[in-house]
CSV table of C-alpha atoms in Angstrom, one decimal:
chain,number,residue,atom,x,y,z
A,48,MET,CA,16.0,45.9,108.9
A,49,PRO,CA,16.4,48.8,106.4
A,50,ARG,CA,19.7,47.4,105.3
A,51,CYS,CA,18.8,43.8,104.4
A,52,ARG,CA,18.4,44.6,100.7
A,53,GLY,CA,21.8,46.4,100.8
A,54,LEU,CA,23.3,43.4,102.4
A,55,ALA,CA,22.0,41.1,99.7
A,56,GLU,CA,23.5,43.4,97.1
A,57,THR,CA,26.9,42.9,98.6
A,58,GLY,CA,26.7,39.1,97.8
A,59,GLY,CA,25.0,37.8,100.9
A,60,GLU,CA,27.0,36.0,103.6
A,61,ALA,CA,30.7,36.4,103.5
A,62,MET,CA,33.8,35.9,105.7
A,63,VAL,CA,34.2,39.2,107.4
A,64,THR,CA,37.6,39.8,109.1
A,65,GLY,CA,37.0,43.5,109.9
A,66,PRO,CA,33.4,44.1,110.8
A,67,TYR,CA,33.7,47.9,111.1
A,68,GLY,CA,35.4,48.4,107.7
A,69,TRP,CA,33.1,45.9,106.0
A,70,LEU,CA,30.0,47.7,107.4
A,71,ILE,CA,31.3,51.2,106.4
A,72,ARG,CA,32.5,50.2,102.9
A,73,ARG,CA,30.1,47.3,101.8
A,74,GLY,CA,27.3,46.4,104.1
A,75,LEU,CA,25.9,49.8,105.2
A,76,VAL,CA,26.7,52.0,102.2
A,77,GLN,CA,23.9,54.6,101.8
A,78,ARG,CA,22.3,54.5,98.4
A,79,ARG,CA,21.4,57.8,96.8
A,80,SER,CA,17.9,57.2,95.4
A,81,CYS,CA,16.5,60.4,97.0
A,82,THR,CA,17.7,64.0,97.1
A,83,ASP,CA,17.2,64.1,100.9
A,84,GLN,CA,20.6,63.5,102.6
A,85,ARG,CA,18.8,61.8,105.5
A,86,CYS,CA,17.1,59.2,103.3
A,87,ASP,CA,18.4,55.7,102.5
A,88,ASP,CA,16.2,53.6,100.2
A,89,GLY,CA,13.0,55.3,101.4
A,90,ILE,CA,13.9,55.2,105.2
A,91,ARG,CA,14.8,58.2,107.2
A,92,LEU,CA,18.2,57.6,108.9
A,93,ASP,CA,17.3,60.1,111.7
A,94,THR,CA,13.8,58.9,112.6
A,95,GLY,CA,13.6,55.4,111.1
A,96,GLY,CA,10.3,56.3,109.5
A,97,GLU,CA,9.3,56.5,105.9
A,98,CYS,CA,10.8,59.3,103.8
A,99,GLU,CA,8.2,61.9,102.9
A,100,ASN,CA,10.2,63.0,99.9
A,101,CYS,CA,10.2,59.4,98.5
A,102,SER,CA,6.4,59.2,99.2
A,103,ASN,CA,5.9,62.3,97.3
A,104,VAL,CA,8.0,60.9,94.4
A,105,VAL,CA,5.9,57.8,94.4
A,106,HIS,CA,2.7,59.8,94.3
A,107,ILE,CA,4.1,61.9,91.5
A,108,ARG,CA,5.1,58.9,89.5
A,109,ARG,CA,1.6,57.3,90.0
A,110,ALA,CA,0.0,60.6,88.9
A,111,ARG,CA,2.2,60.8,85.9
A,112,ARG,CA,1.4,57.2,84.9
A,113,ALA,CA,-2.3,57.8,85.4
A,114,LYS,CA,-2.2,60.9,83.3
A,115,ILE,CA,-0.3,59.3,80.4
A,116,ALA,CA,-2.6,56.3,80.6
A,117,ALA,CA,-5.6,58.6,80.2
A,118,GLN,CA,-4.0,60.3,77.3
A,119,VAL,CA,-3.4,56.9,75.6
A,120,ASP,CA,-7.0,55.8,76.2
A,121,ARG,CA,-8.2,59.1,74.8
A,122,GLU,CA,-6.0,59.2,71.8
A,123,LEU,CA,-6.0,55.4,71.0
A,124,PRO,CA,-9.2,53.9,72.3
A,125,GLY,CA,-9.2,50.7,70.2
A,126,LEU,CA,-5.9,49.2,71.4
A,127,SER,CA,-5.6,45.8,72.9
A,128,GLU,CA,-4.4,45.5,76.5
A,129,ARG,CA,-0.9,44.3,75.4
A,130,GLU,CA,-0.6,47.1,72.8
A,131,ARG,CA,-1.9,49.6,75.3
A,132,ARG,CA,0.8,48.6,77.8
A,133,ARG,CA,3.5,48.8,75.2
A,134,VAL,CA,2.5,52.3,74.1
A,135,LEU,CA,2.1,53.4,77.8
A,136,GLU,CA,5.6,52.1,78.6
A,137,GLU,CA,7.1,53.9,75.6
A,138,ARG,CA,5.5,57.2,76.6
A,139,LEU,CA,6.5,56.8,80.2
A,140,ARG,CA,10.1,56.2,79.1
A,141,GLU,CA,9.9,59.3,76.9
A,142,GLN,CA,8.5,61.4,79.7
A,143,VAL,CA,11.1,60.1,82.2
A,144,ALA,CA,13.8,61.0,79.7
A,145,ILE,CA,12.4,64.5,79.3
A,146,GLU,CA,12.2,65.0,83.0
A,147,ALA,CA,15.7,63.6,83.5
A,148,GLU,CA,17.0,66.0,80.9
A,149,ASP,CA,15.2,68.8,82.6
A,150,LEU,CA,16.6,67.8,85.9
A,151,VAL,CA,20.1,67.8,84.5
A,152,TRP,CA,19.5,71.3,83.0
A,153,ARG,CA,18.2,72.7,86.2
A,154,ARG,CA,21.1,71.3,88.2
A,155,GLU,CA,23.5,72.8,85.7
A,156,GLN,CA,21.8,76.1,85.9
A,157,ALA,CA,22.0,75.9,89.7
A,158,ARG,CA,25.7,75.1,89.5
A,159,ARG,CA,26.3,78.0,87.2
A,160,ASP,CA,24.3,80.3,89.4
A,161,ALA,CA,26.3,79.2,92.4
A,162,ALA,CA,29.5,79.6,90.4
A,163,ARG,CA,28.5,83.1,89.4
A,164,ALA,CA,27.6,84.0,92.9
A,165,ALA,CA,30.9,82.7,94.2
A,166,ALA,CA,32.7,84.7,91.5
A,167,ARG,CA,30.8,87.8,92.5
A,168,GLU,CA,31.7,87.3,96.1
A,169,ARG,CA,35.4,86.6,95.2
A,170,ALA,CA,35.5,89.7,93.0
A,171,GLU,CA,33.9,91.8,95.8
A,172,ARG,CA,36.4,90.4,98.3
A,173,GLU,CA,39.3,91.1,96.0
A,174,ARG,CA,38.0,94.7,95.4
A,175,GLN,CA,37.7,95.3,99.1
A,176,GLU,CA,41.2,93.9,99.7
A,177,ALA,CA,42.6,96.1,96.9
A,178,ALA,CA,40.8,99.1,98.3
A,179,ALA,CA,42.3,98.4,101.7
A,180,ALA,CA,45.8,98.0,100.2
A,181,GLU,CA,45.4,101.2,98.2
A,182,ALA,CA,44.3,103.0,101.3
A,183,VAL,CA,47.4,101.8,103.1
A,184,ARG,CA,49.6,102.8,100.2
A,185,GLN,CA,48.1,106.2,99.9
A,186,ALA,CA,48.8,106.8,103.6
A,187,LEU,CA,52.6,106.2,103.1
A,188,PRO,CA,54.9,109.3,103.2
A,189,CYS,CA,57.0,110.2,100.2
A,190,GLU,CA,60.3,108.3,100.1
A,191,ASP,CA,62.2,111.4,98.9
A,192,CYS,CA,60.8,114.4,100.8
A,193,SER,CA,58.7,112.7,103.5
A,194,ARG,CA,55.5,114.5,102.6
A,195,ASP,CA,52.5,112.9,104.3
A,196,GLN,CA,49.8,111.0,102.5
A,197,ALA,CA,51.9,110.7,99.3
A,198,ALA,CA,51.4,107.0,98.4
A,199,GLY,CA,55.2,106.4,98.8
A,200,LEU,CA,56.2,109.1,96.3
A,201,CYS,CA,54.6,112.5,95.9
A,202,GLU,CA,53.9,114.0,92.5
A,203,ALA,CA,56.7,116.5,92.6
A,204,CYS,CA,59.3,113.9,93.5
A,205,ASP,CA,57.9,111.5,90.9
A,206,HIS,CA,58.3,114.2,88.2
A,207,ARG,CA,61.8,115.0,89.5
A,208,ARG,CA,62.8,111.3,89.1
A,209,GLN,CA,61.3,111.1,85.6
A,210,THR,CA,63.0,114.4,84.7
A,211,GLU,CA,66.4,113.0,85.6
A,212,THR,CA,65.7,109.9,83.6
A,213,LEU,CA,64.6,112.0,80.6
A,214,ILE,CA,67.6,114.2,80.8
A,215,GLY,CA,69.9,111.2,80.8
A,216,GLU,CA,68.1,109.8,77.8
A,217,ALA,CA,68.3,113.1,75.9
A,218,ALA,CA,72.0,113.3,76.7
A,219,LEU,CA,72.5,109.8,75.2
A,220,PHE,CA,70.7,110.8,72.1
A,221,ALA,CA,73.0,113.8,71.8
A,222,ALA,CA,76.1,111.7,72.2
A,223,ALA,CA,74.8,109.0,69.8
A,224,GLY,CA,74.3,111.7,67.2
A,225,SER,CA,77.5,113.6,67.3
A,226,ALA,CA,80.1,112.3,69.8
A,227,ASP,CA,83.1,110.1,69.0
A,228,LEU,CA,82.1,106.9,71.0
A,229,THR,CA,85.7,105.7,71.1
A,230,ASP,CA,86.7,108.9,73.0
A,231,PRO,CA,85.3,109.1,76.5
A,232,GLY,CA,86.1,112.8,76.7
A,233,SER,CA,84.1,113.5,73.6
A,234,VAL,CA,81.1,111.6,75.0
A,235,ALA,CA,81.4,113.4,78.3
A,236,ALA,CA,81.6,116.8,76.6
A,237,VAL,CA,78.5,116.2,74.4
A,238,THR,CA,76.4,114.8,77.3
A,239,ALA,CA,77.4,117.7,79.6
A,240,LYS,CA,76.5,120.2,76.9
A,241,ALA,CA,73.2,118.5,76.4
A,242,ARG,CA,72.4,118.6,80.1
A,243,THR,CA,73.4,122.2,80.3
A,244,ALA,CA,71.1,123.1,77.4
A,245,ILE,CA,68.2,121.2,79.0
A,246,GLY,CA,68.8,123.0,82.3
A,247,SER,CA,68.7,126.3,80.5
A,248,SER,CA,65.5,125.3,78.7
A,249,ILE,CA,63.9,124.4,82.1
A,250,ALA,CA,64.9,127.7,83.6
A,251,ALA,CA,63.4,129.6,80.6
A,252,ALA,CA,60.2,127.5,80.7
A,253,TRP,CA,59.9,128.3,84.4
A,254,GLN,CA,60.2,132.0,83.8
A,255,GLU,CA,57.6,131.8,81.0
A,256,PHE,CA,55.3,130.0,83.5
A,257,LEU,CA,55.8,132.7,86.1
A,258,LYS,CA,54.7,135.3,83.6
A,259,ILE,CA,51.3,133.8,83.1
A,260,THR,CA,50.5,132.8,86.7
A,261,ASP,CA,49.8,134.5,90.0
A,262,VAL,CA,53.2,134.6,91.6
A,263,ALA,CA,52.0,135.9,95.0
A,264,ALA,CA,49.5,133.0,95.3
A,265,LEU,CA,52.2,130.6,94.1
A,266,GLU,CA,54.7,131.8,96.7
A,267,ALA,CA,52.0,131.5,99.4
A,268,ASP,CA,51.8,127.8,98.8
A,269,PRO,CA,55.3,126.3,98.7
A,270,GLU,CA,54.0,122.8,97.9
A,271,ALA,CA,52.1,124.1,94.9
A,272,GLU,CA,55.1,126.0,93.7
A,273,ARG,CA,57.3,122.9,94.1
A,274,ASP,CA,54.7,120.8,92.1
A,275,ALA,CA,54.5,123.4,89.4
A,276,TYR,CA,58.2,123.6,89.0
A,277,ALA,CA,58.6,119.8,88.9
A,278,PHE,CA,56.0,119.4,86.2
A,279,THR,CA,57.5,122.3,84.2
A,280,ALA,CA,60.9,120.6,84.3
A,281,PHE,CA,59.4,117.2,83.4
A,282,ASP,CA,57.5,118.6,80.5
A,283,THR,CA,60.5,120.5,79.2
A,284,ALA,CA,62.7,117.4,79.5
A,285,ARG,CA,60.2,115.3,77.7
A,286,GLN,CA,60.2,117.7,74.8
A,287,ALA,CA,64.0,117.8,74.8
A,288,VAL,CA,64.1,114.0,74.4
A,289,GLN,CA,62.1,114.3,71.2
A,290,GLU,CA,64.2,117.1,69.9
A,291,PHE,CA,67.5,115.4,70.6
A,292,GLN,CA,66.3,112.2,69.0
A,293,THR,CA,65.2,114.0,65.9
A,294,THR,CA,68.5,115.9,65.7
A,295,ALA,CA,70.5,112.7,66.2
A,296,LEU,CA,68.6,111.0,63.4
A,297,GLU,CA,69.2,113.9,61.1
A,298,MET,CA,72.9,113.9,61.8
A,299,LEU,CA,73.2,110.1,61.4
A,300,GLY,CA,71.2,110.4,58.2
A,301,ARG,CA,74.1,112.5,56.8
A,302,THR,CA,76.8,109.9,57.5
A,303,GLU,CA,78.5,108.1,54.7
A,304,GLU,CA,76.7,104.8,55.5
A,305,ALA,CA,73.3,106.5,55.1
A,306,GLU,CA,74.2,108.4,52.0
A,307,ALA,CA,75.6,105.3,50.3
A,308,GLU,CA,72.4,103.3,51.1
A,309,ALA,CA,70.4,106.2,49.8
A,310,ARG,CA,72.3,106.3,46.5
A,311,ARG,CA,71.8,102.5,46.1
A,312,ALA,CA,68.1,102.8,46.8
A,313,PHE,CA,67.8,105.7,44.4
A,314,ARG,CA,69.5,103.8,41.6
A,315,ALA,CA,67.5,100.7,42.3
A,316,GLU,CA,64.2,102.6,42.2
A,317,GLN,CA,65.2,104.5,39.1
A,318,GLY,CA,65.9,101.2,37.3
A,319,ARG,CA,62.5,99.7,37.9
A,320,PRO,CA,60.8,98.3,34.7
A,321,TRP,CA,58.1,100.9,34.8
A,322,PHE,CA,60.8,103.7,34.7
A,323,GLN,CA,63.1,102.2,32.1
A,324,HIS,CA,61.6,104.2,29.3
A,325,ASN,CA,62.3,107.5,31.0
A,326,PRO,CA,64.6,107.0,34.1
A,327,THR,CA,65.3,110.7,34.4
A,328,GLY,CA,61.6,111.8,34.2
A,329,ALA,CA,59.8,113.7,36.9
A,330,ASP,CA,57.9,110.6,38.1
A,331,ALA,CA,61.0,108.4,38.2
A,332,ILE,CA,63.0,111.1,40.1
A,333,ALA,CA,60.2,111.7,42.6
A,334,ALA,CA,59.8,108.0,43.3
A,335,ALA,CA,63.6,107.4,43.6
A,336,THR,CA,64.0,110.4,45.9
A,337,LYS,CA,61.2,109.1,48.2
A,338,THR,CA,62.8,105.6,48.3
A,339,ALA,CA,66.2,107.1,49.0
A,340,ASP,CA,64.9,109.1,51.8
A,341,ALA,CA,63.3,106.1,53.3
A,342,ALA,CA,66.5,104.1,53.0
A,343,ARG,CA,68.5,106.9,54.6
A,344,GLY,CA,66.0,107.0,57.5
A,345,ARG,CA,66.3,103.3,58.1
A,346,VAL,CA,70.1,103.5,58.2
A,347,ALA,CA,69.9,106.4,60.6
A,348,GLU,CA,67.6,104.5,62.9
A,349,TYR,CA,69.8,101.5,62.8
A,350,LEU,CA,72.9,103.5,63.6
A,351,LEU,CA,71.1,105.3,66.4
A,352,ALA,CA,70.0,102.1,68.0
A,353,THR,CA,73.5,100.6,67.7
A,354,ARG,CA,75.2,103.6,69.1
A,355,LEU,CA,72.8,103.9,72.0
A,356,GLU,CA,73.4,100.3,72.9
A,357,GLN,CA,77.1,100.9,72.8
A,358,LEU,CA,76.7,104.0,75.0
A,359,ARG,CA,74.6,102.1,77.5
A,360,GLU,CA,77.2,99.3,77.7
A,361,GLN,CA,79.9,101.9,78.3
A,362,THR,CA,77.9,103.6,81.0
A,363,ALA,CA,77.1,100.3,82.7
A,364,ALA,CA,80.8,99.3,82.6
A,365,LEU,CA,81.7,102.6,84.3
A,366,THR,CA,79.1,102.3,87.0
A,367,GLU,CA,79.7,98.6,87.9
A,368,PRO,CA,81.9,98.1,91.0
A,369,ALA,CA,85.4,96.8,90.3
A,370,ALA,CA,85.7,93.1,91.0
A,371,ALA,CA,87.9,92.2,94.0
A,372,ALA,CA,91.2,90.5,93.1
A,373,PRO,CA,91.3,86.8,93.8
A,374,TRP,CA,93.1,85.7,97.0
A,375,THR,CA,95.9,84.0,95.0
A,376,ASP,CA,96.8,87.5,93.7
A,377,ARG,CA,96.4,89.3,97.0
A,378,LEU,CA,98.3,86.9,99.3
A,379,PRO,CA,101.8,87.6,98.0
A,380,ASP,CA,101.2,91.4,98.6
A,381,LEU,CA,99.8,90.7,102.1
A,382,ALA,CA,102.7,88.4,103.0
A,383,ALA,CA,105.3,91.1,101.9
A,384,ARG,CA,103.8,93.7,104.4
A,385,PRO,CA,105.9,94.1,107.6
A,386,LEU,CA,104.1,93.2,110.8
A,387,HIS,CA,103.7,95.8,113.6
A,388,GLY,CA,106.3,95.9,116.3
A,389,GLY,CA,104.3,94.1,119.1
A,390,THR,CA,102.9,91.6,116.8
A,391,ALA,CA,106.3,90.9,115.2
A,392,GLY,CA,108.0,90.3,118.5
A,393,ALA,CA,105.3,87.9,119.5
A,394,VAL,CA,105.6,86.0,116.3
A,395,ILE,CA,109.4,85.8,116.6
A,396,ALA,CA,109.3,84.8,120.2
């Protein structure tokens, strides 16, 4: 029986209450002494014969022992039999350790190669899935104008949306720089003026573009004309944001808060130890002026950020839907309403 040695390893005879479970977990557990999955302790589970792989291993081990023994005899010919056996066993252990380390390294390399191959397959699969998803997305029509093959939003409509956002941002910069934030009318007037100015700039930029392009060819392709106008408006609005931001910072830099901070910074720099001997000299004045300008700019940036936040909060409050009154407040009004004639008669009856 190929399993008698495994049975002995389990402790020999024992009281077995569940034969199947005992056989699977204790008595007939396959021992992995060979790399062949069909081998168990030198016996092939499928044929019952000897495992060729184990036979090869035995031959290899015998050849290795003979080779090392020949090396010992050649290098140390005068050893006694006992000393020769000791040296041989030491060298065999060293060789086995080297081979075991090499086996571990080769298995680790195989594992890494398999992991890299799996990663490449996964990356290729993800690339194909992304390409398929992108192909589906590219086939979607435009949400705004229904143009085919627009990836959900054509370039012209995308530029139009961005232009609207930029115009709103520029209007906020204009209001933050010069409007009275406590007066909604003032804010509305400044933002409307800014929007009108940007609209005029877009119209002027479009006319300049028409002067340097083939108008006939442009008119022959309505989509190209639409795309060109959308990009012109977008580019003009983008420049307007920068201009309105710069103007707002300049105006806020002339406020009393900014001027007061600039004066404090000027005096502080002028009073530095290295300028005490000549605080009104050219070097001291130049350094103090530079420091004052930097302080004025910081205050302007802080004021701009604060005012923009206030404007956005006001805009959000105006666009939020009014909350419905609670039922406790609405029921008295509903109860006071007269019922319709037919309904009233039915209730009274």
